[in-house]
Short mmCIF file of C-alpha atoms in Angstrom, two decimals:
data_model
loop_
_atom_site.label_atom_id
_atom_site.label_comp_id
_atom_site.label_asym_id
_atom_site.label_seq_id
_atom_site.Cartn_x
_atom_site.Cartn_y
_atom_site.Cartn_z
CA MET A 137 -0.07 0.03 0.10
CA ARG A 138 1.24 3.48 -0.85
CA SER A 139 1.21 6.08 1.78
CA THR A 140 -1.21 8.35 0.17
CA ASP A 141 -3.75 5.36 0.31
CA ILE A 142 -3.70 5.33 4.12
CA GLY A 143 -6.37 8.18 4.28
CA THR A 144 -8.96 6.06 2.07
CA GLU A 145 -8.46 2.61 4.22
CA PRO A 146 -11.69 1.57 6.02
CA CYS A 147 -9.84 2.00 9.45
CA SER A 148 -10.26 5.04 11.91
CA ILE A 149 -6.59 4.65 12.92
CA ALA A 150 -5.27 4.80 9.43
CA ARG A 151 -7.33 7.82 8.44
CA SER A 152 -6.59 9.47 11.64
CA VAL A 153 -2.83 8.90 11.15
CA ALA A 154 -3.03 10.16 7.37
CA LEU A 155 -4.26 13.54 8.69
CA LEU A 156 -2.13 13.93 11.89
CA GLY A 157 0.74 11.77 11.38
CA ASP A 158 3.15 14.44 10.60
CA ARG A 159 5.26 15.14 13.35
CA TRP A 160 5.03 19.16 13.10
CA THR A 161 1.06 18.76 12.86
CA LEU A 162 0.95 17.08 16.32
CA ILE A 163 3.60 19.77 17.79
CA VAL A 164 1.43 22.56 16.38
CA LEU A 165 -1.61 20.99 18.32
CA ARG A 166 0.31 20.84 21.52
CA GLN A 167 1.05 24.46 21.23
CA ALA A 168 -2.58 25.36 20.32
CA PHE A 169 -3.38 23.54 23.54
CA LEU A 170 -0.85 25.66 25.36
CA GLY A 171 -2.77 28.71 24.32
CA LEU A 172 -0.97 29.82 21.37
CA ARG A 173 -3.20 31.32 18.66
CA ARG A 174 -1.26 33.67 16.59
CA PHE A 175 1.00 32.66 13.46
CA GLU A 176 4.05 34.54 14.65
CA ASP A 177 3.49 33.10 18.23
CA PHE A 178 3.55 29.63 16.72
CA ARG A 179 6.31 30.36 14.57
CA SER A 180 8.75 31.78 17.27
CA SER A 181 7.89 29.27 19.75
CA LEU A 182 8.56 26.36 17.24
CA GLY A 183 11.55 27.95 15.07
CA VAL A 184 9.83 26.51 11.77
CA SER A 185 9.70 28.08 8.53
CA ARG A 186 6.76 30.39 7.57
CA THR A 187 6.03 28.00 4.69
CA LEU A 188 5.93 24.72 6.73
CA LEU A 189 3.67 26.38 9.57
CA SER A 190 1.41 27.82 6.96
CA GLN A 191 0.97 24.50 5.36
CA ARG A 192 0.29 22.62 8.66
CA LEU A 193 -2.15 25.05 10.14
CA GLY A 194 -3.80 25.05 6.71
CA VAL A 195 -4.28 21.35 6.78
CA LEU A 196 -5.60 21.71 10.49
CA VAL A 197 -8.10 24.45 9.45
CA GLU A 198 -9.22 22.38 6.48
CA ALA A 199 -10.06 19.53 8.51
CA GLY A 200 -11.83 21.47 11.00
CA ILE A 201 -9.62 21.04 13.87
CA LEU A 202 -8.64 24.59 13.99
CA GLU A 203 -10.60 27.67 12.86
CA ARG A 204 -9.47 31.08 11.65
CA ARG A 205 -10.73 34.14 13.64
CA ALA A 206 -10.17 37.67 12.97
CA TYR A 207 -8.56 39.98 15.57
CA ARG A 208 -7.34 43.53 15.44
CA ASP A 209 -3.83 44.52 16.47
CA ALA A 210 -2.27 48.11 16.59
CA ARG A 211 -2.10 48.46 13.07
CA ARG A 212 -4.34 46.04 11.02
CA THR A 213 -6.89 43.11 11.13
CA ARG A 214 -5.15 39.70 11.39
CA GLU A 215 -6.34 36.19 11.75
CA GLU A 216 -5.51 34.00 14.79
CA TYR A 217 -6.15 29.87 15.06
CA ARG A 218 -8.54 28.67 17.63
CA LEU A 219 -9.38 24.88 18.44
CA THR A 220 -12.82 23.95 17.54
CA GLU A 221 -14.66 21.24 19.19
CA LYS A 222 -13.21 18.63 16.93
CA GLY A 223 -9.84 20.00 17.88
CA LEU A 224 -10.48 19.84 21.59
CA ASP A 225 -11.64 16.22 21.38
CA LEU A 226 -7.90 15.40 20.34
CA TYR A 227 -6.55 16.42 23.82
CA PRO A 228 -6.78 12.89 25.01
CA VAL A 229 -4.69 11.57 22.07
CA LEU A 230 -1.94 14.11 22.93
CA MET A 231 -2.04 13.23 26.61
CA ALA A 232 -1.81 9.63 25.71
CA LEU A 233 1.34 10.41 23.61
CA ARG A 234 2.50 12.42 26.56
CA THR A 235 2.05 9.44 29.02
CA TRP A 236 3.92 7.12 26.82
CA GLY A 237 6.80 9.64 26.06
CA ASP A 238 7.00 10.34 30.08
CA ARG A 239 7.36 6.72 30.75
CA TYR A 240 9.88 5.76 27.71
CA MET A 241 11.35 8.94 26.54
CA ALA A 242 12.08 10.87 29.44
CA PRO A 243 14.99 9.21 31.39
CA ASP A 244 15.11 12.25 34.06
CA GLY A 245 11.39 12.35 34.47
CA PRO A 246 8.51 14.12 32.82
CA PRO A 247 9.63 17.48 31.46
CA VAL A 248 5.90 18.88 32.18
CA VAL A 249 3.56 18.04 35.08
CA TYR A 250 0.02 18.22 34.05
CA ARG A 251 -2.19 18.85 37.06
CA HIS A 252 -6.12 19.33 37.61
CA ARG A 253 -6.65 22.98 38.10
CA HIS A 254 -9.19 22.58 40.97
CA CYS A 255 -7.62 20.00 43.21
CA ASP A 256 -4.05 19.60 41.98
CA GLY A 257 -4.41 15.86 41.18
CA ALA A 258 -2.34 14.37 38.37
CA ALA A 259 -4.10 14.48 35.04
CA GLU A 260 -3.93 10.87 33.50
CA ILE A 261 -5.55 8.95 30.47
CA ARG A 262 -7.30 5.78 31.31
CA HIS A 263 -8.79 3.25 28.79
CA VAL A 264 -11.73 1.65 30.45
CA CYS A 265 -14.92 -0.26 29.53
CA ASP A 266 -17.90 1.55 29.15
CA HIS A 267 -20.13 -1.07 30.71
CA CYS A 268 -18.10 -2.41 33.68
CA GLY A 269 -15.37 0.42 34.39
CA GLN A 270 -12.65 -2.06 34.33
CA GLU A 271 -9.33 -0.40 33.01
CA LEU A 272 -8.12 -2.03 29.83
CA THR A 273 -5.10 -3.18 28.01
CA ALA A 274 -4.51 -4.29 24.51
CA ARG A 275 -4.96 -7.91 25.69
CA ASP A 276 -8.42 -7.20 26.99
CA ILE A 277 -9.69 -6.05 23.79
CA ILE A 278 -11.28 -7.99 20.79
CA PRO A 279 -11.79 -6.17 17.41
CA LEU A 280 -15.12 -6.73 15.73
CA PRO A 281 -16.37 -5.20 12.51
CA GLY A 282 -18.40 -1.89 13.38
CA PRO A 283 -21.46 -0.46 11.62
CA GLY A 284 -19.10 1.38 9.20
CA ALA A 285 -17.21 -1.65 7.98
CA ALA A 286 -17.53 -2.91 4.53
CA SER A 287 -19.79 -5.98 3.99
CA GLY A 288 -17.42 -9.00 4.61
CA GLN A 289 -14.71 -6.74 6.04
CA GLN A 290 -12.63 -8.33 8.85
CA ALA A 291 -11.78 -6.23 11.85
CA GLU A 292 -7.97 -6.14 12.46
CA ALA A 293 -6.24 -6.31 15.90
CA VAL A 294 -4.10 -3.49 17.00
#
């Protein structure tokens, strides 16, 4: 399979990776969750070229993850980028990556600690059964064809 075909696979993971799998796209999203909104703030915090940043922001806007909103600075009207509801729903994805990175890629400990604003508890991502509440691992899951599966399509284990 060619990499350009991934986004047409009948698989929600493959389609998501086709959209978000570029490393800069996820880092731009991280910055958006940290509160950055303006192009120059993204650019200066990331140290990327204007072309690369413009392309990544454009992809996220086109996908409905970010939206452009006008704002007025001292001289003119400009645009800023804000997370949409679809974008906000990506937060657990980034936090799952952060949790894995803290465990396997941060030998000196987590570079950032995420705390609950109201009680100071540690922010954690948990995968649980919606029926019994049991915490789940990959060994606890059975993939079955869903309503969006093509007729005769087999579910693949992750």
